[in-house]
Short mmCIF file of C-alpha atoms in Angstrom, two decimals:
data_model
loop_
_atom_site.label_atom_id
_atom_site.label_comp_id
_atom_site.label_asym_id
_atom_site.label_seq_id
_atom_site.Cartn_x
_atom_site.Cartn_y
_atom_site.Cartn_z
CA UNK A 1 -3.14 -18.98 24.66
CA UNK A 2 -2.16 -20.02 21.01
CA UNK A 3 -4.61 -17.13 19.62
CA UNK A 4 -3.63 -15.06 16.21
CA UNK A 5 -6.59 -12.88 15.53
CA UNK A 6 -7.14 -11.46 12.34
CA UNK A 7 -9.64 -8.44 11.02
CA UNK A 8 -12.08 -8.06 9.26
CA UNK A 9 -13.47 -11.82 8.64
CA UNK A 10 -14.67 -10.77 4.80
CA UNK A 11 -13.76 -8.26 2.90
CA UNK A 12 -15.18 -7.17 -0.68
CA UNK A 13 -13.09 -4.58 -2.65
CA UNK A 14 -12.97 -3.23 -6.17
CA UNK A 15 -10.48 -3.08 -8.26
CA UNK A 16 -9.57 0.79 -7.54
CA UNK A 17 -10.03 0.46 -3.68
CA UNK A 18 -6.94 1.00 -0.91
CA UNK A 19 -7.86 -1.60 1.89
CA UNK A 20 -5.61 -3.27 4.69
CA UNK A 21 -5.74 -6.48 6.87
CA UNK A 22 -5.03 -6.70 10.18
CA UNK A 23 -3.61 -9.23 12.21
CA UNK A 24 -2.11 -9.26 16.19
CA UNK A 25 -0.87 -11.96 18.93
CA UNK A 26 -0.24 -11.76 22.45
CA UNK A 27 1.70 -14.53 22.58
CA UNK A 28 5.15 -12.92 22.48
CA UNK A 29 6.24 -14.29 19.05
CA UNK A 30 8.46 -12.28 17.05
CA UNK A 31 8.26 -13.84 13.47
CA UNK A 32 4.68 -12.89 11.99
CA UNK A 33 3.73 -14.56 8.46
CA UNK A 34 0.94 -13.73 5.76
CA UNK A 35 -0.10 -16.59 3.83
CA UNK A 36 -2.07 -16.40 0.69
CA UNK A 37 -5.03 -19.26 0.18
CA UNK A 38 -7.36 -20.36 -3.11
CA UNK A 39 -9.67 -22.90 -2.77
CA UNK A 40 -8.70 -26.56 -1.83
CA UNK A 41 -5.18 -24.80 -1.98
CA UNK A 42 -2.48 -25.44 0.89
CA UNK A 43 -1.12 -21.83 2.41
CA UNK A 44 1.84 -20.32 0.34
CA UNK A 45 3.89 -17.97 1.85
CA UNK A 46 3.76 -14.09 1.04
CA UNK A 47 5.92 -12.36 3.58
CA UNK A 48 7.75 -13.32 6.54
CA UNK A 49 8.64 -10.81 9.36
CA UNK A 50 10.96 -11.11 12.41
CA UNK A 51 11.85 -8.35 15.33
CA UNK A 52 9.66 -6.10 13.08
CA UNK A 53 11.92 -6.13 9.59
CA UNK A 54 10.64 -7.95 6.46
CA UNK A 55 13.18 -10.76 6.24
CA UNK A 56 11.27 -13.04 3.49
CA UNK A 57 8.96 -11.14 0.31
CA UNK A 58 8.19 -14.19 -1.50
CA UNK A 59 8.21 -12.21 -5.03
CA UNK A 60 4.94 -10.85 -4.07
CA UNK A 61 3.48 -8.06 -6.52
CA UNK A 62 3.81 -4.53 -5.28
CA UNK A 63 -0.01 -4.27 -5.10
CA UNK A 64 0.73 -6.02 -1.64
CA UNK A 65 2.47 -3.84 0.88
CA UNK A 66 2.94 -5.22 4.41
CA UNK A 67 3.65 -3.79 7.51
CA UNK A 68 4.98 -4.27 10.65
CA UNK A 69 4.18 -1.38 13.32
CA UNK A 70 5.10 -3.49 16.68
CA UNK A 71 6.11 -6.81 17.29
CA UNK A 72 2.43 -7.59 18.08
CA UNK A 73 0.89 -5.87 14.55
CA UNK A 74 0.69 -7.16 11.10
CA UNK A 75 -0.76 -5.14 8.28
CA UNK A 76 -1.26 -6.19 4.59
CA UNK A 77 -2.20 -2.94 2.76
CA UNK A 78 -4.23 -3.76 -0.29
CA UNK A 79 -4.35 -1.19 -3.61
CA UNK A 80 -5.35 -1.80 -7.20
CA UNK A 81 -5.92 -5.57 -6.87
CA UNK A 82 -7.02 -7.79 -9.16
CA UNK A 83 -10.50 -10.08 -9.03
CA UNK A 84 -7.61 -13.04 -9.08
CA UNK A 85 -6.17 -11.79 -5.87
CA UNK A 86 -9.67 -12.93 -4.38
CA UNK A 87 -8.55 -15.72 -1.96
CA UNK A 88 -8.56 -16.14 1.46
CA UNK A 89 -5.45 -14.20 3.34
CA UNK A 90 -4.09 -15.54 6.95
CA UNK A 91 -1.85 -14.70 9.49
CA UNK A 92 0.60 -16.81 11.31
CA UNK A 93 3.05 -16.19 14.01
CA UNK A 94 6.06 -18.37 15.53
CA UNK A 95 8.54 -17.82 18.05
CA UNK A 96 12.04 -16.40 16.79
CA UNK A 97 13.69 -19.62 16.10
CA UNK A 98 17.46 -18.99 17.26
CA UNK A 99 18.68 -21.27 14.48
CA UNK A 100 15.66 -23.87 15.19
CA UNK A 101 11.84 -23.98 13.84
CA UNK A 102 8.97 -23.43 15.89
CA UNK A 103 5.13 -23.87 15.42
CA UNK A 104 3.39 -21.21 13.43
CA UNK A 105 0.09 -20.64 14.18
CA UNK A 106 -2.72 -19.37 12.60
CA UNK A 107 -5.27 -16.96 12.57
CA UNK A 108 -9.37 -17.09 11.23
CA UNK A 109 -7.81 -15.58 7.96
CA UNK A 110 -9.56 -12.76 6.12
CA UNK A 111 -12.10 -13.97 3.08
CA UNK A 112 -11.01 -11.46 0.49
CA UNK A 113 -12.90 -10.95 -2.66
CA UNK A 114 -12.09 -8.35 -5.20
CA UNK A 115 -15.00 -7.46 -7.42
CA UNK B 1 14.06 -25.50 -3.07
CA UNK B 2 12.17 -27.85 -0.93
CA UNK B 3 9.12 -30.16 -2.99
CA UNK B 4 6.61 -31.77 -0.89
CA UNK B 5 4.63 -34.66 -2.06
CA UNK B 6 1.25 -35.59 -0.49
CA UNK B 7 -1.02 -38.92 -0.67
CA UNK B 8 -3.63 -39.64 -1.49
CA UNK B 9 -5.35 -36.10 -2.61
CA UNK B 10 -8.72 -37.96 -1.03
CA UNK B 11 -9.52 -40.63 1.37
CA UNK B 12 -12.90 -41.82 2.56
CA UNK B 13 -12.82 -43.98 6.04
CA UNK B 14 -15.35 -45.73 7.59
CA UNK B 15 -15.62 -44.40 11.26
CA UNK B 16 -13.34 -46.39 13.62
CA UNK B 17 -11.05 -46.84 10.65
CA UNK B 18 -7.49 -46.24 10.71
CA UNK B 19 -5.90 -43.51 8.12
CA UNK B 20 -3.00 -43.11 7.22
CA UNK B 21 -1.53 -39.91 4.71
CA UNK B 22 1.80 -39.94 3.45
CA UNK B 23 4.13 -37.42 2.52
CA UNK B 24 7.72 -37.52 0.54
CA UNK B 25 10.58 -34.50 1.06
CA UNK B 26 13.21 -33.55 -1.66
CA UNK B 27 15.52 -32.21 0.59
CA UNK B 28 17.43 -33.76 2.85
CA UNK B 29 18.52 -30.80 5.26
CA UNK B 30 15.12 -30.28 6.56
CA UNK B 31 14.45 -30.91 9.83
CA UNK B 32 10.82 -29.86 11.15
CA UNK B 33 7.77 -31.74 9.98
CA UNK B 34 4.12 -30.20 11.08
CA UNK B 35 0.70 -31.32 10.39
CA UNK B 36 -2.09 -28.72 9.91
CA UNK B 37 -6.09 -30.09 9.60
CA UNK B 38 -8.03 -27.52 8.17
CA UNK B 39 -11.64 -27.40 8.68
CA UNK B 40 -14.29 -26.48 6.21
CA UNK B 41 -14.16 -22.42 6.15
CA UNK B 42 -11.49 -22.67 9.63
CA UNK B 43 -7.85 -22.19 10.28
CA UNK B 44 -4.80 -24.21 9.17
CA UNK B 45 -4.41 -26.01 13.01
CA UNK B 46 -1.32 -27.48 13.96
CA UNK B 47 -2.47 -30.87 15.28
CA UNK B 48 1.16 -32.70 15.60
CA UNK B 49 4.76 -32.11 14.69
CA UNK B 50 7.95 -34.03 14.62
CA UNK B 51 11.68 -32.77 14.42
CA UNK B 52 14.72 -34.71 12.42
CA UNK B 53 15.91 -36.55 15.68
CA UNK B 54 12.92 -38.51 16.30
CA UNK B 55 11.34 -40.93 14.45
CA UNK B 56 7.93 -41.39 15.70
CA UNK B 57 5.72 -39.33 18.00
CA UNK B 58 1.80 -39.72 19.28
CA UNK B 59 -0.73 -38.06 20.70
CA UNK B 60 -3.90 -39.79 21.72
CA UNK B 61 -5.24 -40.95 18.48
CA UNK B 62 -2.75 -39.31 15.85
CA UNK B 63 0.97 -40.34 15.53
CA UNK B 64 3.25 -39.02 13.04
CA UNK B 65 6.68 -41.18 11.89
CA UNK B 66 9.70 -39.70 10.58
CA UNK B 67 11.70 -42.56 7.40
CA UNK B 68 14.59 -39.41 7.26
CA UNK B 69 16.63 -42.23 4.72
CA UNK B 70 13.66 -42.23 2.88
CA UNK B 71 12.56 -38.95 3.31
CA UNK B 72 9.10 -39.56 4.15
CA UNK B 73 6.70 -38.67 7.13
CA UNK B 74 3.07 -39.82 7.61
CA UNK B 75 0.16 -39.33 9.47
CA UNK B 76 -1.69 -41.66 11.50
CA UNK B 77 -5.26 -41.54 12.78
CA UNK B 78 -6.86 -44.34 14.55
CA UNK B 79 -10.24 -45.02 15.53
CA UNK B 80 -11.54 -41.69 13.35
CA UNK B 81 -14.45 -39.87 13.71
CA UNK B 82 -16.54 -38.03 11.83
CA UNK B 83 -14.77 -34.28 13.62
CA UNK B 84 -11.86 -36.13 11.78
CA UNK B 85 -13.46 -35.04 8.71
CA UNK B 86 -11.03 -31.96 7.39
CA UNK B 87 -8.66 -31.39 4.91
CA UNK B 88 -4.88 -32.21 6.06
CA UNK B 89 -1.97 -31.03 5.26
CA UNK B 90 1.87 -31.99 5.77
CA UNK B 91 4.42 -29.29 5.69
CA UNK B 92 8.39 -29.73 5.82
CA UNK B 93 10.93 -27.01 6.62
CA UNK B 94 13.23 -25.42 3.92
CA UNK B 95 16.73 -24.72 5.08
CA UNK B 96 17.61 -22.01 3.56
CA UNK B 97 19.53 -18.67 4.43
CA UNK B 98 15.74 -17.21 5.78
CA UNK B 99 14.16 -19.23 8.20
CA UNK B 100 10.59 -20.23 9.16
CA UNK B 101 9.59 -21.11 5.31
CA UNK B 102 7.12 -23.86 6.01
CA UNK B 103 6.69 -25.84 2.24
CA UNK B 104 3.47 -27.46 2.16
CA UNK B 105 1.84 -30.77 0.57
CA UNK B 106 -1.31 -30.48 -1.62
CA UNK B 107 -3.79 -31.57 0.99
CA UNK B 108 -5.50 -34.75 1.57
CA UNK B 109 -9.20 -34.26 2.14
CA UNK B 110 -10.69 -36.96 5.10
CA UNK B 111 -14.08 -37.67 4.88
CA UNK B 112 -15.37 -40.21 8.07
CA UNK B 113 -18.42 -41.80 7.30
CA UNK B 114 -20.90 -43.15 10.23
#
């Protein structure tokens, strides 16, 4: 079962608000991704995470913070955002690569909009 | 870094139509080439993929080919239908120290018309 699944569908913060996204997979995969997406936008890449450790931070502002707790767990914690950070924010997971690439798959995302 | 190039940003079909999107790479040590389709308000979804040692692969309707002298990939849909209707997007691999950095093209929204 390719299935990322990712909580809560929308979200609606202000600008003060601490928040977090969640995101799992049963599918084994040990390299989780968050992807940041505007409108008519493709994905870019936030943070990358394999065997638990933050191994890619693409120069994301500290107002992002993610965490890993398992190797089934993704969470984006979300404080003093700004209304541009409204977008919508997905998950994706892959297997550990061992020197090759492997599918990343997505989850529903989480429709973020910060007020 | 890696630049990916998508065309055309729009393309209108009539259903039963063929489409075709086309995407360039800048560099040449990539070696993984996915397709996502992205519904209205849905998920990226990986619909195809193709590695550096093949050239062409298909699946039912959609087949993706591989020009790595070139450095260009494309998708192919045949006989579309209107579920074709989605956004698309090509993605090529950076090779880098970190792995599993997916750079994406700009989209190419489908629309099939009955």
């Amino acid at each position: 079962d390719t299935e990322v699944t990712q909580t809560p569908k929308h979200l609606v913060m202000g600008m003060t608000n601490k928040k977090s996204l969640k995101c799992e997979q049963h599918m084994g995969h040990r390299a989780m991704y968050w992807y940041k997406q505007k409108a008519k936008k493709p994905p870019e890449l936030m943070f990358v995470y394999s065997y638990e450790k933050l191994s890619i931070n693409e120069s994301v502002p500290s107002r992002f913070s993610p965490e890993c707790p398992n190797s089934s767990l993704l969470n984006l914690h979300l404080h003093a955002l700004q209304p541009e950070d409204s977008a919508l924010y997905l998950c994706a997971s892959s297997q550990e690569p061992e020197g090759k690439l492997y599918e990343q798959y997505f989850g529903p995302g989480t429709r973020l909009t910060v007020t | 870094g890696e630049n990916v190039e998508q065309h055309p940003s729009t393309l209108s079909v009539q259903e039963g139509d063929s489409a075709v999107i086309k995407c360039t790479y800048s560099d040449s040590a990539s070696n993984y080439f996915p397709w996502y389709k992205q519904e209205l308000g849905k998920r990226p979804q990986l619909i195809i993929d193709i590695r550096s040692n093949v050239g062409e692969k298909k699946d039912q309707r959609i087949a993706v080919t591989l020009n790595k002298t070139a450095k260009h990939f494309s998708l192919h849909i045949t006989e579309t239908q209107p579920e074709d209707s989605a956004v698309y997007f090509c993605a090529a691999s950076m090779r880098t120290d970190s792995w599993g950095k997916l750079q994406f093209g700009a989209g190419t929204q489908v629309v099939v018309t009955p």
